[in-house]
Amino acid sequence: MSYGQINDDALNPMGKPGLAYLLAIVMLAGLAGLGALSLMYQTQAGMGVTGLNRPVGWAVYITNFVFWVGIAHSGTLISAILYLMRAKWRDAVSRSAEAMTIFAVMTAGLFPLIHLGRLWAAYYIVPYPSQRELWPNFVSPLVWDVLAVTTYLTVSLIFWYIGLVPDLAAARDRYRAELGPEHLKSRIYRALALGWSGSGTQWHHYGRSYLFFAALATPLVVSVHSVVSWDFAMSLLPGWHSAIFPPYFVAGAIHSGLAMVLTLMIPMRKLLHLERLVEMHHFEMLAKTIVLTATIVGYAYAVEAFIAWYSGDVTEWQNHKWRVFGPVAWMYWLCVVCNVLVPWLFVFRRMRTRFLPLLVVSLLVNLGMWFERLMIIYTSLAHDFLPHNFGRYLPTWVELTITAGSFGFFLLFFLGFTKLLPTVPLSELKGHLAEKEVVPTGACSHRVRPGLPQHRPAVLAVFSNAGRLLQAAKGCCDGGFKVMETFSPVKVEELSGVMKHAKSPVRWFTLAGALAGLSGGFWLAGGTALVNRLVVGGKPPLSWVPFCVVGFEGTILIGSLANLAGLVLFARLFRLEPHPFYDPRFSRDKFGLLISCGADEYERLKAQLAPAHPEELHVHQ
């Protein structure tokens, strides 16, 4: 495919929605609204309308919270971890996985409030100074949850949006050409694109900033579900109090998240006509990764049973036997079948290269992972230390309706995303073409200064090939031209080396923000603890080990915000209009080289550009 074909295939789905799409929106909005009405009824009538009881005080709502946080993990895995590992197959599915992350975290964030019952009391856990000295307890894993999920949502949202900026510029230029600059669509995408012009300076800072976002998000994806698991592992209940929970939960989160990517991407590929961009190879690689995560989850199931037996703890062992052979055994074995045995079918190439098996297995994994979270939460509460305290639990229609409404809420946002934003990363897919066109060349003898002085004339050379752009830049540099700027729809890594760009100062912003977040997190937790100096859970007021969670989340959050500030400042992403010499074709399929050139140097410049065969030359006086 050419650059233009990739551009068109990715932006065509953003056209006028059809009747089927509008009907789907109405149905999902109705389902979400039904969940909202059930929540209103629960708020008015009280938590007695749910199946929650003694001893089962946590059930479907906390199951949904853990499930949706787990679904959110695949976006960061695909976008950040696989980006650092240079796995190129991630590109076609990364944008949709990132969007899924945002909407899943938004959905997950609703359930602690729904489970709280009294929604108006939620502000008690917000860390703000209060004359009543009602400060949150930073030793509690429930407060860690608030910090971890809030940080994860913020960082994922920034990471997703920054990845969208070059593609939003392509949408801006397309709608300007088709609808005119004053059309509402053109004005919206112009504002969202932040004045992106694809200049070499912008790509240079953008590349470093995106790398730092990926580096910050990678430990975050591991920490978030570890913190969620500590909601259970920090207690003393049998089946919960286990050191295996953090890796167990992280592996399960990635497992369910990858399955949800398959569930959403397979129909989306067909409905949006993305067959040329999202190929079977991408789904096959996802299926192979699911085989790995299914193996890890299966290993965790086996180790959990081994720990219960080898520990010699009678209560732990009887709880595990009740879970495996008791009245709820169907739930345990459903998890084993759906989460381990069924995904192993992807070992056979025939199963992982056909759309129907891919979709069916992904749906079964989603089902199994939801019941796994319910099984973990419910069985430990219903079968604890005291036989007279054993109990049962059945969800009511209120809980089931709110759960169904959460799926409608999530899918409503995702369906809106498919029409309003590019569902595949244009710049990254185009980058694969540029890599094939580029021929490595040596660096210039001197450093090229980016940008152009306003008082000198300039020449703009236009190319259709990234390799020729690189060749032209090297030739002009060797010819003595020291002030140049490039424009391209993709990041051409070799340009920074050829033109000897200085290292991006964005890294210092990121480092300063991370250090400020680390010290600020410990200061917040320590200062809060010293307000009342209470001994909580047998721990002294200043408990530095639990405070490490707060410090870590502060490091990632403030470091990411500082990284964003550095990118906006140095890439000049605070304008509505792009570079004065910008051509809208530079976001689609053309490359530009802008050289500062006096009138007496034009012929010499033309001779230096000749070997690269520029398609157009424009002289700007």
Coordinates of C-alpha atoms in Angstrom, one line a residue:
M1 CA 0.0 0.0 0.0
S2 CA 1.1 3.6 -0.6
Y3 CA 1.1 6.4 1.9
G4 CA -2.1 7.8 0.4
Q5 CA -3.9 4.5 0.5
I6 CA -3.1 4.0 4.1
N7 CA -4.3 7.6 4.8
D8 CA -7.6 7.0 3.0
D9 CA -8.3 3.6 4.4
A10 CA -7.8 4.8 8.0
L11 CA -9.8 8.1 7.6
N12 CA -12.7 6.8 5.5
P13 CA -14.5 5.2 8.5
M14 CA -14.8 8.7 10.0
G15 CA -17.4 9.6 7.4
K16 CA -21.2 10.1 7.9
P17 CA -22.6 7.3 10.0
G18 CA -25.2 4.9 8.6
L19 CA -28.5 3.8 10.0
A20 CA -27.1 0.5 11.5
Y21 CA -24.5 2.5 13.4
L22 CA -27.1 4.9 14.7
L23 CA -29.3 2.1 15.8
A24 CA -26.3 0.5 17.6
I25 CA -25.6 3.8 19.4
V26 CA -29.3 4.0 20.5
M27 CA -29.3 0.4 21.8
L28 CA -26.1 0.8 23.8
A29 CA -27.2 4.2 25.2
G30 CA -30.5 2.5 26.2
L31 CA -28.6 -0.3 27.9
A32 CA -26.3 2.2 29.8
G33 CA -29.4 4.2 30.7
L34 CA -31.1 1.1 32.1
G35 CA -28.0 0.6 34.3
A36 CA -28.2 4.2 35.4
L37 CA -31.9 3.8 36.3
S38 CA -31.1 0.7 38.4
L39 CA -28.3 2.7 40.2
M40 CA -30.8 5.5 41.0
Y41 CA -33.2 2.9 42.4
Q42 CA -30.4 1.3 44.5
T43 CA -29.4 4.8 45.8
Q44 CA -32.9 5.6 46.9
A45 CA -33.8 2.2 48.3
G46 CA -30.4 1.3 49.8
M47 CA -28.0 -1.5 49.4
G48 CA -30.5 -4.0 50.6
V49 CA -31.8 -4.4 47.1
T50 CA -28.5 -6.1 46.2
G51 CA -27.5 -9.6 47.2
L52 CA -24.7 -8.4 49.5
N53 CA -25.0 -9.8 53.0
R54 CA -22.9 -11.1 55.9
P55 CA -20.3 -12.4 55.4
V56 CA -20.3 -11.6 51.6
G57 CA -19.9 -7.9 51.6
W58 CA -18.0 -7.7 48.3
A59 CA -19.3 -9.4 45.2
V60 CA -20.4 -8.4 41.7
Y61 CA -19.6 -4.7 41.9
I62 CA -16.0 -5.3 43.1
T63 CA -15.8 -8.1 40.5
N64 CA -16.7 -5.6 37.8
F65 CA -14.1 -3.1 39.1
V66 CA -11.3 -5.7 39.0
F67 CA -12.5 -7.0 35.6
W68 CA -12.6 -3.6 33.9
V69 CA -9.2 -2.6 35.4
G70 CA -7.9 -5.8 34.0
I71 CA -9.4 -5.2 30.5
A72 CA -7.6 -1.8 30.5
H73 CA -4.1 -3.5 30.8
S74 CA -3.9 -4.7 27.2
G75 CA -3.7 -1.2 25.8
T76 CA -0.6 -0.3 27.8
L77 CA 0.9 -3.7 27.1
I78 CA 0.5 -3.3 23.4
S79 CA 1.3 0.4 23.2
A80 CA 4.1 0.7 25.7
I81 CA 5.8 -2.6 26.5
L82 CA 5.6 -3.9 22.9
Y83 CA 6.8 -0.5 21.6
L84 CA 9.9 -0.7 23.8
M85 CA 10.5 -4.2 22.5
R86 CA 10.1 -2.9 18.9
A87 CA 7.4 -5.4 18.1
K88 CA 6.1 -4.0 14.8
W89 CA 3.0 -6.1 14.7
R90 CA 1.5 -4.0 17.5
D91 CA 1.0 -0.9 15.3
A92 CA -2.2 -1.9 13.5
V93 CA -4.0 -2.7 16.8
S94 CA -2.4 -0.3 19.3
R95 CA -4.8 2.6 18.7
S96 CA -7.9 0.6 19.4
A97 CA -6.3 -1.1 22.4
E98 CA -5.3 2.3 23.8
A99 CA -8.9 3.6 23.4
M100 CA -10.2 0.4 25.0
T101 CA -7.9 1.2 28.0
I102 CA -9.3 4.6 28.5
F103 CA -12.9 3.5 28.3
A104 CA -12.3 0.4 30.5
V105 CA -10.7 2.5 33.3
M106 CA -13.6 5.0 33.1
T107 CA -16.0 2.1 33.5
A108 CA -14.0 0.6 36.3
G109 CA -13.9 3.9 38.2
L110 CA -17.7 3.9 38.5
F111 CA -17.9 0.7 40.5
P112 CA -16.2 1.7 43.8
L113 CA -18.7 4.5 43.9
I114 CA -21.6 2.2 43.0
H115 CA -20.4 -0.2 45.7
L116 CA -20.1 2.6 48.2
G117 CA -23.8 3.0 48.2
R118 CA -23.7 6.5 49.6
L119 CA -22.2 8.3 46.6
W120 CA -22.1 11.7 48.3
A121 CA -19.6 10.4 50.8
A122 CA -16.9 9.6 48.2
Y123 CA -15.0 12.8 49.0
Y124 CA -13.8 11.3 52.3
I125 CA -11.0 9.5 50.5
V126 CA -9.8 12.5 48.5
P127 CA -6.5 13.8 50.1
Y128 CA -7.4 17.4 50.7
P129 CA -6.7 19.5 53.8
S130 CA -9.6 19.5 56.2
Q131 CA -10.3 21.4 59.4
R132 CA -12.0 18.2 60.6
E133 CA -8.7 16.4 60.1
L134 CA -10.4 13.7 58.1
W135 CA -7.4 12.6 56.0
P136 CA -7.1 9.3 54.1
N137 CA -5.1 6.5 55.4
F138 CA -2.2 5.9 53.0
V139 CA -1.4 2.6 54.6
S140 CA -4.7 1.2 53.3
P141 CA -4.7 -0.5 49.9
L142 CA -8.1 1.0 49.2
V143 CA -6.5 4.4 49.1
W144 CA -3.7 3.0 47.0
D145 CA -6.4 1.9 44.5
V146 CA -7.6 5.5 44.2
L147 CA -4.1 6.7 43.5
A148 CA -3.2 3.9 41.1
V149 CA -6.3 4.0 39.0
T150 CA -6.4 7.8 38.8
T151 CA -2.7 7.8 37.7
Y152 CA -3.3 5.0 35.2
L153 CA -6.3 6.9 33.7
T154 CA -4.3 10.2 33.5
V155 CA -1.2 8.7 32.0
S156 CA -3.1 6.4 29.6
L157 CA -5.2 9.3 28.4
I158 CA -2.1 11.5 27.7
F159 CA -0.2 8.6 26.0
W160 CA -3.3 8.0 23.8
Y161 CA -3.8 11.6 22.8
I162 CA -0.1 12.2 22.1
G163 CA -0.1 9.2 19.8
L164 CA -3.2 10.7 18.0
V165 CA -1.7 14.1 17.3
P166 CA 0.0 13.4 13.9
D167 CA -3.1 11.5 12.7
L168 CA -5.4 14.3 13.8
A169 CA -3.3 16.6 11.6
A170 CA -4.0 14.2 8.7
A171 CA -7.8 14.4 9.5
R172 CA -7.6 18.2 9.8
D173 CA -6.0 18.6 6.3
R174 CA -8.4 16.2 4.7
Y175 CA -11.5 17.9 6.0
R176 CA -10.1 21.3 5.2
A177 CA -9.7 20.2 1.6
E178 CA -13.1 18.5 1.4
L179 CA -15.3 20.8 3.6
G180 CA -13.4 24.1 3.7
P181 CA -11.5 25.7 6.6
E182 CA -14.5 27.1 8.3
H183 CA -16.5 23.9 8.5
L184 CA -17.1 22.7 12.1
K185 CA -15.3 19.5 11.5
S186 CA -12.3 21.3 10.2
R187 CA -12.2 23.6 13.1
I188 CA -12.5 20.8 15.7
Y189 CA -9.7 18.8 14.2
R190 CA -7.6 21.9 13.7
A191 CA -7.8 22.6 17.5
L192 CA -7.1 18.9 18.4
A193 CA -4.1 18.7 16.1
L194 CA -2.3 21.5 18.2
G195 CA -0.7 23.1 15.1
W196 CA 1.1 19.9 14.2
S197 CA 3.1 20.3 10.9
G198 CA 5.3 17.2 10.9
S199 CA 8.5 19.2 10.9
G200 CA 11.8 17.5 11.7
T201 CA 12.0 19.5 15.0
Q202 CA 8.6 18.3 16.1
W203 CA 9.3 14.7 15.2
H204 CA 12.6 14.8 17.0
H205 CA 11.0 16.0 20.3
Y206 CA 8.0 13.8 19.7
G207 CA 10.0 10.6 19.3
R208 CA 11.9 11.2 22.6
S209 CA 8.7 12.2 24.5
Y210 CA 6.8 9.1 23.2
L211 CA 9.7 6.9 24.3
F212 CA 9.6 8.3 27.8
F213 CA 5.8 7.9 28.0
A214 CA 6.3 4.2 27.1
A215 CA 9.0 3.9 29.7
L216 CA 6.9 5.4 32.4
A217 CA 3.7 3.5 31.5
T218 CA 5.5 0.1 31.5
P219 CA 6.1 -0.2 35.2
L220 CA 2.7 1.5 35.8
V221 CA 0.8 -1.3 34.0
V222 CA 2.5 -3.8 36.4
S223 CA 1.8 -1.7 39.5
V224 CA -1.9 -1.0 38.9
H225 CA -3.2 -4.5 39.0
S226 CA -0.7 -5.4 41.7
V227 CA -2.2 -2.6 43.8
V228 CA -5.7 -4.0 43.0
S229 CA -4.6 -7.4 44.1
W230 CA -3.4 -6.0 47.4
D231 CA -7.0 -5.1 48.2
F232 CA -7.4 -8.8 48.9
A233 CA -3.8 -10.0 49.6
M234 CA -3.3 -7.5 52.5
S235 CA -6.2 -9.2 54.4
L236 CA -5.9 -12.4 56.4
L237 CA -8.8 -14.3 54.8
P238 CA -8.1 -17.8 53.4
G239 CA -7.7 -17.7 49.7
W240 CA -6.8 -14.0 49.7
H241 CA -3.7 -13.8 51.9
S242 CA -1.2 -14.9 49.3
A243 CA 2.0 -13.5 47.9
I244 CA 1.2 -14.9 44.5
F245 CA -1.7 -12.4 44.0
P246 CA 0.2 -9.5 42.3
P247 CA 1.8 -11.5 39.4
Y248 CA -1.4 -13.7 39.3
F249 CA -3.6 -10.6 38.8
V250 CA -1.3 -8.9 36.3
A251 CA -1.1 -12.0 34.1
G252 CA -4.9 -12.4 34.3
A253 CA -5.4 -8.7 33.5
I254 CA -3.3 -8.9 30.3
H255 CA -5.0 -12.2 29.4
S256 CA -8.5 -10.8 29.6
G257 CA -7.4 -7.5 27.9
L258 CA -5.9 -9.3 24.9
A259 CA -9.0 -11.3 24.6
M260 CA -11.1 -8.1 24.6
V261 CA -8.9 -6.6 21.9
L262 CA -9.7 -9.7 19.7
T263 CA -13.4 -9.4 20.6
L264 CA -13.6 -5.8 19.5
M265 CA -11.1 -5.7 16.6
I266 CA -12.5 -8.7 14.6
P267 CA -15.9 -7.1 13.9
M268 CA -14.5 -3.6 13.8
R269 CA -12.1 -4.6 11.0
K270 CA -15.0 -5.9 8.9
L271 CA -17.4 -3.1 9.6
L272 CA -14.9 -0.3 9.0
H273 CA -13.3 -2.0 6.0
L274 CA -9.8 -2.0 7.5
E275 CA -8.9 -5.4 5.9
R276 CA -5.8 -3.9 4.2
L277 CA -4.5 -2.3 7.4
V278 CA -5.4 -4.9 10.1
E279 CA -4.3 -8.3 8.7
M280 CA -4.6 -11.8 9.9
H281 CA -0.9 -11.7 11.0
H282 CA -1.8 -9.1 13.7
F283 CA -4.6 -11.4 15.1
E284 CA -2.3 -14.4 14.9
M285 CA 0.4 -12.6 17.0
L286 CA -2.3 -11.6 19.6
A287 CA -3.4 -15.3 19.7
K288 CA 0.2 -16.4 20.4
T289 CA 0.5 -13.9 23.2
I290 CA -2.8 -15.2 24.7
V291 CA -1.3 -18.7 24.7
L292 CA 1.6 -17.3 26.8
T293 CA -0.8 -15.5 29.3
A294 CA -3.0 -18.6 29.5
T295 CA 0.0 -20.7 30.5
I296 CA 0.9 -18.2 33.2
V297 CA -2.7 -18.1 34.5
G298 CA -2.7 -22.0 34.5
Y299 CA 0.6 -22.0 36.4
A300 CA -0.9 -19.6 38.9
Y301 CA -3.9 -21.9 39.4
A302 CA -1.6 -24.8 40.1
V303 CA 0.7 -22.8 42.4
E304 CA -2.4 -21.6 44.3
A305 CA -3.5 -25.2 45.0
F306 CA 0.1 -26.2 45.9
I307 CA 0.4 -23.3 48.4
A308 CA -2.9 -24.2 50.1
W309 CA -1.7 -27.8 50.5
Y310 CA 2.0 -27.2 51.3
S311 CA 1.3 -24.4 53.8
G312 CA -0.1 -26.8 56.3
D313 CA -2.8 -24.3 57.1
V314 CA -6.0 -26.3 57.8
T315 CA -8.3 -23.3 57.1
E316 CA -6.5 -22.4 53.8
W317 CA -6.7 -26.0 52.6
Q318 CA -10.3 -26.6 53.5
N319 CA -11.2 -23.3 51.8
H320 CA -9.4 -24.4 48.6
K321 CA -11.1 -27.8 48.7
W322 CA -14.5 -26.1 49.1
R323 CA -13.8 -23.9 46.1
V324 CA -12.7 -26.9 43.9
F325 CA -15.2 -29.6 45.0
G326 CA -18.0 -27.7 46.9
P327 CA -21.2 -26.1 45.6
V328 CA -19.3 -23.4 43.7
A329 CA -17.0 -25.9 42.0
W330 CA -18.7 -25.2 38.7
M331 CA -17.3 -21.7 38.8
Y332 CA -13.7 -22.9 39.5
W333 CA -13.7 -25.4 36.7
L334 CA -15.4 -22.9 34.3
C335 CA -12.4 -20.7 34.9
V336 CA -9.9 -23.5 34.3
V337 CA -11.6 -24.5 31.0
C338 CA -12.2 -21.0 29.6
N339 CA -9.0 -19.3 30.8
V340 CA -6.5 -22.1 30.3
L341 CA -7.6 -25.1 28.2
V342 CA -9.6 -23.2 25.6
P343 CA -6.9 -20.6 24.8
W344 CA -4.4 -23.4 24.4
L345 CA -6.3 -24.3 21.2
F346 CA -4.4 -21.3 19.6
V347 CA -1.3 -23.6 19.6
F348 CA -2.8 -25.0 16.4
R349 CA -2.2 -22.7 13.5
R350 CA -5.6 -23.6 12.1
M351 CA -7.3 -22.2 15.2
R352 CA -5.4 -18.9 15.3
T353 CA -5.7 -18.0 11.6
R354 CA -9.5 -18.2 11.3
F355 CA -11.8 -15.4 12.5
L356 CA -14.6 -17.5 13.9
P357 CA -12.3 -19.5 16.3
L358 CA -10.5 -16.3 17.3
L359 CA -13.8 -14.6 18.2
V360 CA -15.3 -17.6 20.0
V361 CA -12.2 -18.2 22.1
S362 CA -11.9 -14.5 23.0
L363 CA -15.5 -14.4 24.2
L364 CA -15.0 -17.5 26.3
V365 CA -11.8 -16.0 27.9
N366 CA -13.7 -12.8 28.7
L367 CA -16.5 -14.9 30.3
G368 CA -14.0 -17.1 32.2
M369 CA -12.0 -14.1 33.5
W370 CA -15.1 -12.3 34.8
F371 CA -16.1 -15.5 36.7
E372 CA -12.6 -15.9 38.0
R373 CA -12.8 -12.5 39.7
L374 CA -16.2 -13.3 41.1
M375 CA -14.9 -16.7 42.3
I376 CA -11.9 -15.2 44.0
I377 CA -13.9 -12.5 45.8
Y378 CA -17.0 -14.5 46.7
T379 CA -15.5 -17.8 47.9
S380 CA -13.1 -16.4 50.4
L381 CA -15.8 -14.3 52.0
A382 CA -18.4 -17.0 52.1
H383 CA -16.1 -19.7 53.6
D384 CA -13.7 -18.1 56.0
F385 CA -12.4 -19.2 59.4
L386 CA -15.6 -19.8 61.4
P387 CA -18.1 -22.5 60.2
H388 CA -21.0 -20.6 61.8
N389 CA -20.1 -17.6 59.6
F390 CA -20.3 -19.5 56.3
G391 CA -22.7 -18.0 53.9
R392 CA -24.0 -17.9 50.3
Y393 CA -24.5 -15.2 47.8
L394 CA -26.8 -14.7 44.8
P395 CA -26.8 -11.5 42.7
T396 CA -30.1 -9.6 42.3
W397 CA -31.6 -8.1 39.2
V398 CA -30.2 -4.7 40.3
E399 CA -26.6 -5.9 40.3
L400 CA -27.0 -7.7 37.0
T401 CA -28.7 -4.8 35.3
I402 CA -25.9 -2.4 36.5
T403 CA -23.3 -4.9 35.2
A404 CA -25.0 -5.1 31.8
G405 CA -25.2 -1.3 31.8
S406 CA -21.4 -1.1 32.3
F407 CA -20.9 -3.1 29.1
G408 CA -23.3 -0.8 27.3
F409 CA -21.4 2.2 28.7
F410 CA -18.0 0.9 27.6
L411 CA -19.2 -0.2 24.1
L412 CA -21.0 3.1 23.6
F413 CA -17.7 5.1 24.1
F414 CA -15.8 2.6 21.9
L415 CA -18.4 2.8 19.1
G416 CA -18.2 6.6 19.3
F417 CA -14.4 6.4 19.0
T418 CA -14.6 4.4 15.8
K419 CA -16.4 7.3 14.0
L420 CA -14.7 10.3 15.6
L421 CA -11.0 9.4 15.6
P422 CA -8.6 7.3 13.5
T423 CA -8.8 3.7 14.7
V424 CA -5.4 2.8 13.4
P425 CA -2.1 4.8 13.9
L426 CA -1.5 6.3 10.4
S427 CA 2.0 7.6 11.1
E428 CA 3.2 4.3 12.5
L429 CA 1.8 2.2 9.6
K430 CA 3.3 4.7 7.1
G431 CA 6.6 4.4 9.0
H432 CA 7.0 0.8 7.8
L433 CA 7.0 2.1 4.2
A434 CA 9.5 4.8 5.0
E435 CA 11.9 2.3 6.6
K436 CA 12.0 0.3 3.3
E437 CA 12.7 3.5 1.3
V438 CA 15.5 4.8 3.5
V439 CA 19.1 3.9 2.6
P440 CA 21.5 4.5 5.5
T441 CA 23.9 7.4 4.9
G442 CA 26.6 9.1 6.9
A443 CA 26.2 12.2 9.0
C444 CA 26.8 15.8 7.9
S445 CA 30.2 17.3 8.6
H446 CA 28.5 20.1 10.6
R447 CA 25.4 20.4 12.6
V448 CA 22.3 21.6 10.8
R449 CA 20.3 24.3 12.5
P450 CA 16.6 23.6 12.3
G451 CA 14.1 26.4 11.7
L452 CA 14.5 29.3 9.3
P453 CA 15.2 33.0 9.8
Q454 CA 12.3 35.1 8.6
H455 CA 14.4 37.7 6.7
R456 CA 16.1 35.2 4.3
P457 CA 14.5 33.5 1.2
A458 CA 14.0 29.8 1.2
V459 CA 13.5 26.9 -1.2
L460 CA 11.0 24.1 -0.6
A461 CA 11.7 20.8 -2.3
V462 CA 8.9 18.2 -2.4
F463 CA 9.4 14.4 -2.6
S464 CA 7.3 11.3 -2.6
N465 CA 9.9 9.1 -1.0
A466 CA 11.5 9.2 2.5
G467 CA 14.8 7.9 1.1
R468 CA 15.1 10.8 -1.4
L469 CA 14.3 13.3 1.4
L470 CA 17.2 11.9 3.4
Q471 CA 19.5 11.9 0.3
A472 CA 18.6 15.5 -0.4
A473 CA 19.2 16.6 3.2
K474 CA 22.6 15.0 3.2
G475 CA 23.5 16.5 -0.2
C476 CA 22.5 20.1 0.8
C477 CA 24.3 19.7 4.1
D478 CA 27.5 18.6 2.3
G479 CA 27.0 21.6 -0.1
G480 CA 27.4 24.0 2.8
F481 CA 23.8 24.8 3.6
K482 CA 23.4 25.0 7.4
V483 CA 19.8 26.0 8.0
M484 CA 17.2 23.5 7.0
E485 CA 13.9 22.1 8.1
T486 CA 12.1 18.9 7.0
F487 CA 8.4 17.9 6.8
S488 CA 7.1 14.4 6.7
P489 CA 4.0 12.3 7.5
V490 CA 6.2 9.9 9.5
K491 CA 9.2 10.0 11.8
V492 CA 12.3 9.4 9.7
E493 CA 14.8 8.3 12.5
E494 CA 17.9 8.7 10.3
L495 CA 17.3 12.4 9.7
S496 CA 18.3 13.3 13.3
G497 CA 21.6 11.5 12.9
V498 CA 22.3 12.9 9.4
M499 CA 21.6 16.5 10.5
K500 CA 23.2 16.0 14.0
H501 CA 20.3 17.3 16.0
A502 CA 21.1 18.0 19.6
K503 CA 19.5 15.7 22.2
S504 CA 16.0 16.7 23.1
P505 CA 15.8 18.6 26.4
V506 CA 12.4 17.0 27.0
R507 CA 14.3 14.3 29.0
W508 CA 15.3 16.9 31.7
F509 CA 11.6 17.9 32.1
T510 CA 10.7 14.2 32.5
L511 CA 13.5 13.6 35.1
A512 CA 12.6 16.7 37.1
G513 CA 8.9 15.8 37.1
A514 CA 9.6 12.3 38.2
L515 CA 11.9 13.4 41.1
A516 CA 9.3 16.0 42.2
G517 CA 6.5 13.4 42.1
L518 CA 8.6 10.9 44.1
S519 CA 9.4 13.4 46.9
G520 CA 5.9 14.9 46.7
G521 CA 4.3 11.4 47.1
F522 CA 6.3 10.7 50.3
W523 CA 5.6 14.2 51.6
L524 CA 1.9 13.8 51.0
A525 CA 1.7 10.4 52.7
G526 CA 4.1 11.4 55.6
G527 CA 2.4 14.8 56.2
T528 CA -1.0 13.2 56.3
A529 CA 0.1 10.5 58.7
L530 CA 1.6 13.1 61.1
V531 CA -1.8 15.0 61.4
N532 CA -3.3 12.5 63.8
R533 CA -0.3 10.1 64.4
L534 CA -2.6 7.1 64.6
V535 CA -1.3 3.5 64.7
V536 CA -3.2 1.7 62.0
G537 CA -3.0 -2.0 61.3
G538 CA -0.1 -2.3 63.8
K539 CA 2.0 0.0 61.7
P540 CA 3.6 3.3 63.0
P541 CA 2.3 6.6 61.7
L542 CA 5.3 7.0 59.4
S543 CA 5.3 3.6 57.6
W544 CA 7.8 4.2 54.7
V545 CA 7.3 0.8 53.0
P546 CA 3.6 1.3 52.3
F547 CA 4.3 4.9 51.4
C548 CA 6.5 3.6 48.5
V549 CA 3.2 3.0 46.6
V550 CA 2.3 6.6 47.0
G551 CA 5.8 7.8 46.0
F552 CA 5.8 5.5 43.0
E553 CA 2.4 6.7 41.7
G554 CA 3.6 10.3 42.2
T555 CA 6.7 9.6 40.2
I556 CA 4.8 8.2 37.2
L557 CA 2.0 10.9 37.3
I558 CA 4.1 14.0 37.7
G559 CA 6.9 12.6 35.4
S560 CA 4.3 12.1 32.7
L561 CA 2.8 15.5 33.1
A562 CA 6.2 17.1 33.0
N563 CA 7.1 15.1 29.9
L564 CA 3.9 16.4 28.3
A565 CA 4.8 20.0 29.2
G566 CA 8.3 19.6 27.7
L567 CA 6.9 18.2 24.5
V568 CA 4.3 21.0 24.1
L569 CA 7.0 23.6 24.8
F570 CA 9.8 22.4 22.6
A571 CA 7.6 21.1 19.7
R572 CA 5.5 24.3 19.8
L573 CA 2.2 22.4 20.2
F574 CA 0.3 25.4 21.4
R575 CA -0.8 26.9 18.1
L576 CA -3.9 26.5 16.0
E577 CA -2.1 26.8 12.7
P578 CA 0.9 24.7 11.4
H579 CA 4.3 26.0 10.2
P580 CA 4.0 28.9 7.6
F581 CA 5.7 26.9 4.9
Y582 CA 3.6 23.8 5.6
D583 CA 1.8 22.0 2.7
P584 CA -1.3 19.9 3.6
R585 CA 0.2 17.1 1.5
F586 CA 2.9 16.6 4.1
S587 CA 0.4 14.8 6.4
R588 CA -0.7 12.5 3.6
D589 CA 2.0 11.3 1.2
K590 CA 4.6 14.0 0.5
F591 CA 7.9 14.9 2.1
G592 CA 9.4 18.4 2.2
L593 CA 12.9 19.9 2.6
L594 CA 13.0 23.6 3.3
I595 CA 16.4 25.2 2.9
S596 CA 17.5 28.7 3.8
C597 CA 19.0 30.0 0.6
G598 CA 20.1 33.4 -0.8
A599 CA 19.3 34.4 -4.3
D600 CA 22.9 33.9 -5.4
E601 CA 22.9 30.3 -4.0
Y602 CA 19.9 29.0 -5.9
E603 CA 21.7 27.4 -8.8
R604 CA 24.2 25.7 -6.4
L605 CA 21.3 24.4 -4.3
K606 CA 19.5 23.1 -7.3
A607 CA 22.6 21.1 -8.3
Q608 CA 22.9 19.7 -4.8
L609 CA 19.2 18.6 -4.9
A610 CA 19.4 17.1 -8.5
P611 CA 20.6 13.6 -7.4
A612 CA 17.5 13.2 -5.2
H613 CA 15.2 14.1 -8.0
P614 CA 12.8 16.5 -6.3
E615 CA 9.3 16.5 -7.8
E616 CA 8.7 20.2 -7.1
L617 CA 10.8 23.2 -6.2
H618 CA 9.1 26.3 -4.6
V619 CA 11.0 29.5 -4.0
H620 CA 9.8 31.6 -1.1
Q621 CA 11.1 35.2 -1.2

